[in-house]
Amino acid sequence: MNSNPQHYFARTVVVVGAGRLGRAIARAFATAGIDVTGPLGRGEIAIADIVLLCVPDAEIAPAAAAARARGGSRVLIGHTSGATPLEGLDVDFGLHPLQSFTGDEGSEAFAGIGCAIAGRTADAREAALALATSLGAHPFDIADEQRAAYHAAASIASNYVVTLLDAAEQLGAAAGLSAQDARARLAPLVRSTIENWQRQGPEIALTGPVARGDEVTVGRQRAAVASGAPDLLPVFDVLRTATRALATRGQDAR
């Protein structure tokens, strides 16, 4: 076996699934000089050396079965799910770019990002490694039993952050800010907070009234939430409790 991932660069790739990731990754493969077909619509199967399934998790099994029926054992089949294990599916490898996509990105969206890979065999893992490397991503191995925790971490860091920012936007409206103004004013704060967290960790990055133990200000905030956006009160209370625990952890570590 050739252990150099460049061995796989000349292989042909079919991308199945014309959603956000399917469109973006097919475009990025083409830019990298890979012979790529697609993205094809769900239910469409063409055969190449590698078939990459960019379909919802529930559709991976039937799409993999269709690809295997067409291509047999000579075809390497991969999926791009972060949460779905390889075990129990007729797939050879996993390739999960750790990024959010709208579908309109160019190849630069993959440059420098993490990319979780796995393979049933050394050749399958090598193929996943080569594809990730061709995108300019930084591949790392993820085992089946680690996938749920890994994907939960990714969801909290991406999906749930958007939910929190929506809550902040709603409270901005209660303060008289338009949605556009709220995003413009809060975005620099969000960016600096994330940069501080990345550089120094959560205990140092945490600021604000909970971290200072300023319960008077926290009480005023809670009253404002109850008045201006009462549906957010349960979210506020859960976050306040979790933030207190983080603040205590930070104090204990000092």
mmCIF file of C-alpha atoms in Angstrom:
data_model
loop_
_atom_site.group_PDB
_atom_site.id
_atom_site.type_symbol
_atom_site.label_atom_id
_atom_site.label_comp_id
_atom_site.label_asym_id
_atom_site.label_seq_id
_atom_site.Cartn_x
_atom_site.Cartn_y
_atom_site.Cartn_z
ATOM 1 C CA MET A 1 0.000 0.000 0.000
ATOM 2 C CA ASN A 2 1.240 3.495 -0.805
ATOM 3 C CA SER A 3 1.040 5.494 2.432
ATOM 4 C CA ASN A 4 1.380 8.842 0.683
ATOM 5 C CA PRO A 5 -2.034 10.549 0.403
ATOM 6 C CA GLN A 6 -0.950 12.011 -2.933
ATOM 7 C CA HIS A 7 -1.523 8.494 -4.292
ATOM 8 C CA TYR A 8 -5.248 9.198 -4.246
ATOM 9 C CA PHE A 9 -5.277 12.654 -5.817
ATOM 10 C CA ALA A 10 -5.758 11.356 -9.357
ATOM 11 C CA ARG A 11 -8.828 9.314 -8.443
ATOM 12 C CA THR A 12 -12.261 10.280 -9.684
ATOM 13 C CA VAL A 13 -14.822 11.447 -7.149
ATOM 14 C CA VAL A 14 -18.604 11.605 -7.313
ATOM 15 C CA VAL A 15 -20.323 13.918 -4.819
ATOM 16 C CA VAL A 16 -23.896 12.865 -4.036
ATOM 17 C CA GLY A 17 -26.089 15.476 -2.406
ATOM 18 C CA ALA A 18 -26.560 19.005 -3.722
ATOM 19 C CA GLY A 19 -27.090 20.663 -0.362
ATOM 20 C CA ARG A 20 -24.845 23.263 1.237
ATOM 21 C CA LEU A 21 -21.840 21.023 1.854
ATOM 22 C CA GLY A 22 -22.240 19.057 -1.376
ATOM 23 C CA ARG A 23 -22.107 22.203 -3.498
ATOM 24 C CA ALA A 24 -19.197 23.699 -1.607
ATOM 25 C CA ILE A 25 -17.053 20.568 -1.437
ATOM 26 C CA ALA A 26 -17.572 19.657 -5.110
ATOM 27 C CA ARG A 27 -16.443 23.152 -6.071
ATOM 28 C CA ALA A 28 -13.408 22.872 -3.785
ATOM 29 C CA PHE A 29 -12.413 19.469 -5.189
ATOM 30 C CA ALA A 30 -12.576 20.847 -8.721
ATOM 31 C CA THR A 31 -10.399 23.797 -7.713
ATOM 32 C CA ALA A 32 -7.894 21.324 -6.246
ATOM 33 C CA GLY A 33 -7.668 19.583 -9.622
ATOM 34 C CA ILE A 34 -9.643 16.470 -8.685
ATOM 35 C CA ASP A 35 -11.811 14.876 -11.380
ATOM 36 C CA VAL A 36 -15.183 15.401 -9.694
ATOM 37 C CA THR A 37 -18.727 14.707 -10.842
ATOM 38 C CA GLY A 38 -21.586 16.463 -9.108
ATOM 39 C CA PRO A 39 -22.981 17.411 -6.840
ATOM 40 C CA LEU A 40 -25.713 15.036 -7.900
ATOM 41 C CA GLY A 41 -29.196 15.197 -6.473
ATOM 42 C CA ARG A 42 -30.248 12.786 -3.766
ATOM 43 C CA GLY A 43 -31.124 9.449 -5.280
ATOM 44 C CA GLU A 44 -28.768 9.962 -8.226
ATOM 45 C CA ILE A 45 -25.749 7.690 -8.298
ATOM 46 C CA ALA A 46 -22.810 7.772 -10.689
ATOM 47 C CA ILE A 47 -19.810 5.542 -10.280
ATOM 48 C CA ALA A 48 -16.221 6.652 -9.804
ATOM 49 C CA ASP A 49 -13.305 5.508 -7.686
ATOM 50 C CA ILE A 50 -14.748 7.379 -4.705
ATOM 51 C CA VAL A 51 -18.389 8.181 -3.966
ATOM 52 C CA LEU A 52 -18.790 10.839 -1.290
ATOM 53 C CA LEU A 53 -22.247 11.054 0.274
ATOM 54 C CA CYS A 54 -23.182 14.572 1.380
ATOM 55 C CA VAL A 55 -26.726 13.605 2.352
ATOM 56 C CA PRO A 56 -28.723 13.811 5.610
ATOM 57 C CA ASP A 57 -27.816 11.137 8.145
ATOM 58 C CA ALA A 58 -31.061 9.241 7.636
ATOM 59 C CA GLU A 59 -30.313 8.912 3.909
ATOM 60 C CA ILE A 60 -26.755 7.608 4.213
ATOM 61 C CA ALA A 61 -27.708 3.919 4.420
ATOM 62 C CA PRO A 62 -29.901 3.797 1.282
ATOM 63 C CA ALA A 63 -27.509 6.011 -0.688
ATOM 64 C CA ALA A 64 -24.562 3.815 0.296
ATOM 65 C CA ALA A 65 -26.482 0.677 -0.646
ATOM 66 C CA ALA A 66 -27.323 2.145 -4.061
ATOM 67 C CA ALA A 67 -23.700 3.129 -4.671
ATOM 68 C CA ARG A 68 -22.465 -0.308 -3.616
ATOM 69 C CA ALA A 69 -24.981 -2.033 -5.883
ATOM 70 C CA ARG A 70 -23.727 0.023 -8.825
ATOM 71 C CA GLY A 71 -20.002 -0.015 -8.136
ATOM 72 C CA GLY A 72 -19.335 -3.114 -6.081
ATOM 73 C CA SER A 73 -16.326 -3.542 -3.847
ATOM 74 C CA ARG A 74 -13.997 -1.549 -6.097
ATOM 75 C CA VAL A 75 -15.712 1.701 -5.114
ATOM 76 C CA LEU A 76 -14.733 3.506 -1.927
ATOM 77 C CA ILE A 77 -17.825 5.035 -0.353
ATOM 78 C CA GLY A 78 -17.598 7.796 2.237
ATOM 79 C CA HIS A 79 -20.012 9.983 4.146
ATOM 80 C CA THR A 80 -19.612 13.512 5.504
ATOM 81 C CA SER A 81 -21.613 13.102 8.708
ATOM 82 C CA GLY A 82 -19.980 14.081 11.949
ATOM 83 C CA ALA A 83 -22.342 12.075 14.148
ATOM 84 C CA THR A 84 -23.042 8.889 12.181
ATOM 85 C CA PRO A 85 -20.614 6.010 12.856
ATOM 86 C CA LEU A 86 -19.200 3.826 10.110
ATOM 87 C CA GLU A 87 -20.262 0.653 11.911
ATOM 88 C CA GLY A 88 -23.499 -0.803 10.571
ATOM 89 C CA LEU A 89 -23.301 1.059 7.246
ATOM 90 C CA ASP A 90 -21.909 -0.033 3.903
ATOM 91 C CA VAL A 91 -19.426 2.837 3.847
ATOM 92 C CA ASP A 92 -15.634 2.735 3.859
ATOM 93 C CA PHE A 93 -14.671 6.085 5.333
ATOM 94 C CA GLY A 94 -15.900 9.255 6.977
ATOM 95 C CA LEU A 95 -14.892 12.825 6.123
ATOM 96 C CA HIS A 96 -16.414 15.623 8.217
ATOM 97 C CA PRO A 97 -15.228 19.196 7.583
ATOM 98 C CA LEU A 98 -15.510 21.072 10.877
ATOM 99 C CA GLN A 99 -17.098 24.178 9.440
ATOM 100 C CA SER A 100 -20.532 25.626 8.706
ATOM 101 C CA PHE A 101 -21.477 26.219 5.078
ATOM 102 C CA THR A 102 -24.080 28.144 3.125
ATOM 103 C CA GLY A 103 -23.252 26.402 -0.173
ATOM 104 C CA ASP A 104 -21.835 29.439 -1.947
ATOM 105 C CA GLU A 105 -18.304 29.241 -0.532
ATOM 106 C CA GLY A 106 -15.176 28.881 -2.586
ATOM 107 C CA SER A 107 -12.338 26.520 -1.842
ATOM 108 C CA GLU A 108 -10.883 28.974 0.687
ATOM 109 C CA ALA A 109 -13.631 27.970 3.122
ATOM 110 C CA PHE A 110 -11.826 24.666 3.680
ATOM 111 C CA ALA A 111 -8.326 26.096 4.094
ATOM 112 C CA GLY A 112 -6.953 25.512 7.575
ATOM 113 C CA ILE A 113 -10.116 24.042 9.106
ATOM 114 C CA GLY A 114 -10.252 20.784 11.045
ATOM 115 C CA CYS A 115 -11.556 17.731 9.229
ATOM 116 C CA ALA A 116 -12.480 14.546 11.107
ATOM 117 C CA ILE A 117 -11.585 11.388 9.207
ATOM 118 C CA ALA A 118 -11.988 7.656 9.741
ATOM 119 C CA GLY A 119 -11.622 4.528 7.625
ATOM 120 C CA ARG A 120 -12.512 0.864 7.915
ATOM 121 C CA THR A 121 -9.205 -0.072 6.255
ATOM 122 C CA ALA A 122 -5.836 1.602 5.829
ATOM 123 C CA ASP A 123 -6.652 2.339 2.175
ATOM 124 C CA ALA A 124 -10.002 3.879 3.095
ATOM 125 C CA ARG A 125 -8.430 6.094 5.747
ATOM 126 C CA GLU A 126 -5.715 7.066 3.251
ATOM 127 C CA ALA A 127 -8.386 8.135 0.783
ATOM 128 C CA ALA A 128 -10.110 10.263 3.443
ATOM 129 C CA LEU A 129 -6.748 11.754 4.418
ATOM 130 C CA ALA A 130 -5.955 12.590 0.793
ATOM 131 C CA LEU A 131 -9.326 14.231 0.188
ATOM 132 C CA ALA A 132 -9.046 16.328 3.347
ATOM 133 C CA THR A 133 -5.499 17.331 2.470
ATOM 134 C CA SER A 134 -6.512 18.283 -1.065
ATOM 135 C CA LEU A 135 -9.024 20.727 0.441
ATOM 136 C CA GLY A 136 -6.305 22.408 2.493
ATOM 137 C CA ALA A 137 -7.890 21.160 5.721
ATOM 138 C CA HIS A 138 -6.152 19.719 8.786
ATOM 139 C CA PRO A 139 -7.327 16.094 9.127
ATOM 140 C CA PHE A 140 -7.585 14.354 12.480
ATOM 141 C CA ASP A 141 -8.825 10.880 13.371
ATOM 142 C CA ILE A 142 -12.173 10.290 15.063
ATOM 143 C CA ALA A 143 -13.329 6.867 16.263
ATOM 144 C CA ASP A 144 -16.933 5.682 16.034
ATOM 145 C CA GLU A 145 -17.378 5.747 19.804
ATOM 146 C CA GLN A 146 -16.170 9.365 19.918
ATOM 147 C CA ARG A 147 -18.478 10.703 17.231
ATOM 148 C CA ALA A 148 -21.490 11.626 19.369
ATOM 149 C CA ALA A 149 -19.416 13.696 21.816
ATOM 150 C CA TYR A 150 -17.410 15.247 18.976
ATOM 151 C CA HIS A 151 -20.525 16.249 17.077
ATOM 152 C CA ALA A 152 -22.222 17.565 20.226
ATOM 153 C CA ALA A 153 -19.195 19.795 20.810
ATOM 154 C CA ALA A 154 -19.434 21.041 17.226
ATOM 155 C CA SER A 155 -23.170 21.714 17.562
ATOM 156 C CA ILE A 156 -22.683 23.712 20.760
ATOM 157 C CA ALA A 157 -19.843 25.703 19.217
ATOM 158 C CA SER A 158 -21.795 26.476 16.037
ATOM 159 C CA ASN A 159 -25.543 25.796 16.075
ATOM 160 C CA TYR A 160 -26.189 26.755 19.686
ATOM 161 C CA VAL A 161 -24.044 29.865 19.403
ATOM 162 C CA VAL A 162 -26.370 31.049 16.628
ATOM 163 C CA THR A 163 -29.345 30.357 18.913
ATOM 164 C CA LEU A 164 -27.729 32.440 21.656
ATOM 165 C CA LEU A 165 -26.993 35.254 19.224
ATOM 166 C CA ASP A 166 -30.638 35.205 18.162
ATOM 167 C CA ALA A 167 -31.591 35.596 21.836
ATOM 168 C CA ALA A 168 -29.205 38.547 22.136
ATOM 169 C CA GLU A 169 -30.748 40.058 19.006
ATOM 170 C CA GLN A 170 -34.234 39.716 20.498
ATOM 171 C CA LEU A 171 -33.126 41.490 23.674
ATOM 172 C CA GLY A 172 -31.504 44.164 21.520
ATOM 173 C CA ALA A 173 -34.944 44.769 20.035
ATOM 174 C CA ALA A 174 -36.295 45.261 23.560
ATOM 175 C CA ALA A 175 -33.585 47.910 23.980
ATOM 176 C CA GLY A 176 -34.687 49.692 20.818
ATOM 177 C CA LEU A 177 -32.107 48.285 18.414
ATOM 178 C CA SER A 178 -33.063 47.015 14.985
ATOM 179 C CA ALA A 179 -31.909 43.502 14.120
ATOM 180 C CA GLN A 180 -29.261 44.925 11.788
ATOM 181 C CA ASP A 181 -28.016 47.384 14.428
ATOM 182 C CA ALA A 182 -27.921 44.690 17.097
ATOM 183 C CA ARG A 183 -25.780 42.446 14.897
ATOM 184 C CA ALA A 184 -23.464 45.325 13.980
ATOM 185 C CA ARG A 185 -22.971 46.394 17.619
ATOM 186 C CA LEU A 186 -22.657 42.919 19.124
ATOM 187 C CA ALA A 187 -20.498 41.256 16.455
ATOM 188 C CA PRO A 188 -17.195 42.846 17.615
ATOM 189 C CA LEU A 189 -17.942 41.710 21.164
ATOM 190 C CA VAL A 190 -18.631 38.182 19.945
ATOM 191 C CA ARG A 191 -15.430 38.082 17.912
ATOM 192 C CA SER A 192 -13.217 39.319 20.742
ATOM 193 C CA THR A 193 -14.818 36.885 23.185
ATOM 194 C CA ILE A 194 -14.154 33.949 20.870
ATOM 195 C CA GLU A 195 -10.587 35.090 20.274
ATOM 196 C CA ASN A 196 -9.996 35.371 24.042
ATOM 197 C CA TRP A 197 -11.490 31.912 24.578
ATOM 198 C CA GLN A 198 -9.282 30.450 21.841
ATOM 199 C CA ARG A 199 -6.108 32.039 23.211
ATOM 200 C CA GLN A 200 -6.631 31.721 26.956
ATOM 201 C CA GLY A 201 -9.495 29.320 27.662
ATOM 202 C CA PRO A 202 -12.979 29.853 29.116
ATOM 203 C CA GLU A 203 -11.998 30.763 32.695
ATOM 204 C CA ILE A 204 -9.900 33.762 31.579
ATOM 205 C CA ALA A 205 -12.237 34.763 28.742
ATOM 206 C CA LEU A 206 -15.265 34.981 31.038
ATOM 207 C CA THR A 207 -16.183 38.549 32.002
ATOM 208 C CA GLY A 208 -19.353 40.331 33.081
ATOM 209 C CA PRO A 209 -21.533 40.625 36.179
ATOM 210 C CA VAL A 210 -21.782 36.907 36.949
ATOM 211 C CA ALA A 211 -17.993 36.556 36.866
ATOM 212 C CA ARG A 212 -17.714 39.603 39.167
ATOM 213 C CA GLY A 213 -20.374 38.340 41.548
ATOM 214 C CA ASP A 214 -22.521 41.411 40.837
ATOM 215 C CA GLU A 215 -25.926 39.954 41.687
ATOM 216 C CA VAL A 216 -27.635 43.366 41.606
ATOM 217 C CA THR A 217 -26.815 43.783 37.916
ATOM 218 C CA VAL A 218 -27.731 40.170 37.170
ATOM 219 C CA GLY A 219 -31.094 40.762 38.850
ATOM 220 C CA ARG A 220 -31.696 43.854 36.728
ATOM 221 C CA GLN A 221 -30.835 41.888 33.602
ATOM 222 C CA ARG A 222 -33.261 39.143 34.559
ATOM 223 C CA ALA A 223 -36.050 41.651 35.140
ATOM 224 C CA ALA A 224 -35.371 43.189 31.722
ATOM 225 C CA VAL A 225 -35.551 39.760 30.083
ATOM 226 C CA ALA A 226 -38.812 38.991 31.901
ATOM 227 C CA SER A 227 -40.255 42.279 30.669
ATOM 228 C CA GLY A 228 -38.855 42.500 27.147
ATOM 229 C CA ALA A 229 -38.543 38.869 26.044
ATOM 230 C CA PRO A 230 -40.195 36.588 28.611
ATOM 231 C CA ASP A 231 -39.859 33.499 26.407
ATOM 232 C CA LEU A 232 -36.085 33.772 26.910
ATOM 233 C CA LEU A 233 -36.270 33.657 30.702
ATOM 234 C CA PRO A 234 -35.643 29.867 30.952
ATOM 235 C CA VAL A 235 -32.620 30.236 28.662
ATOM 236 C CA PHE A 236 -31.309 33.152 30.729
ATOM 237 C CA ASP A 237 -31.687 31.207 33.981
ATOM 238 C CA VAL A 238 -29.921 28.110 32.630
ATOM 239 C CA LEU A 239 -27.055 30.202 31.261
ATOM 240 C CA ARG A 240 -26.751 32.177 34.485
ATOM 241 C CA THR A 241 -26.434 28.949 36.477
ATOM 242 C CA ALA A 242 -23.862 27.476 34.086
ATOM 243 C CA THR A 243 -21.899 30.750 34.052
ATOM 244 C CA ARG A 244 -21.776 30.832 37.851
ATOM 245 C CA ALA A 245 -20.304 27.326 37.805
ATOM 246 C CA LEU A 246 -17.691 28.424 35.249
ATOM 247 C CA ALA A 247 -16.839 31.504 37.320
ATOM 248 C CA THR A 248 -16.396 29.322 40.429
ATOM 249 C CA ARG A 249 -14.203 26.928 38.477
ATOM 250 C CA GLY A 250 -12.051 29.830 37.361
ATOM 251 C CA GLN A 251 -11.683 31.113 40.915
ATOM 252 C CA ASP A 252 -10.735 27.660 42.179
ATOM 253 C CA ALA A 253 -8.064 27.386 39.480
ATOM 254 C CA ARG A 254 -6.377 30.628 40.497
#
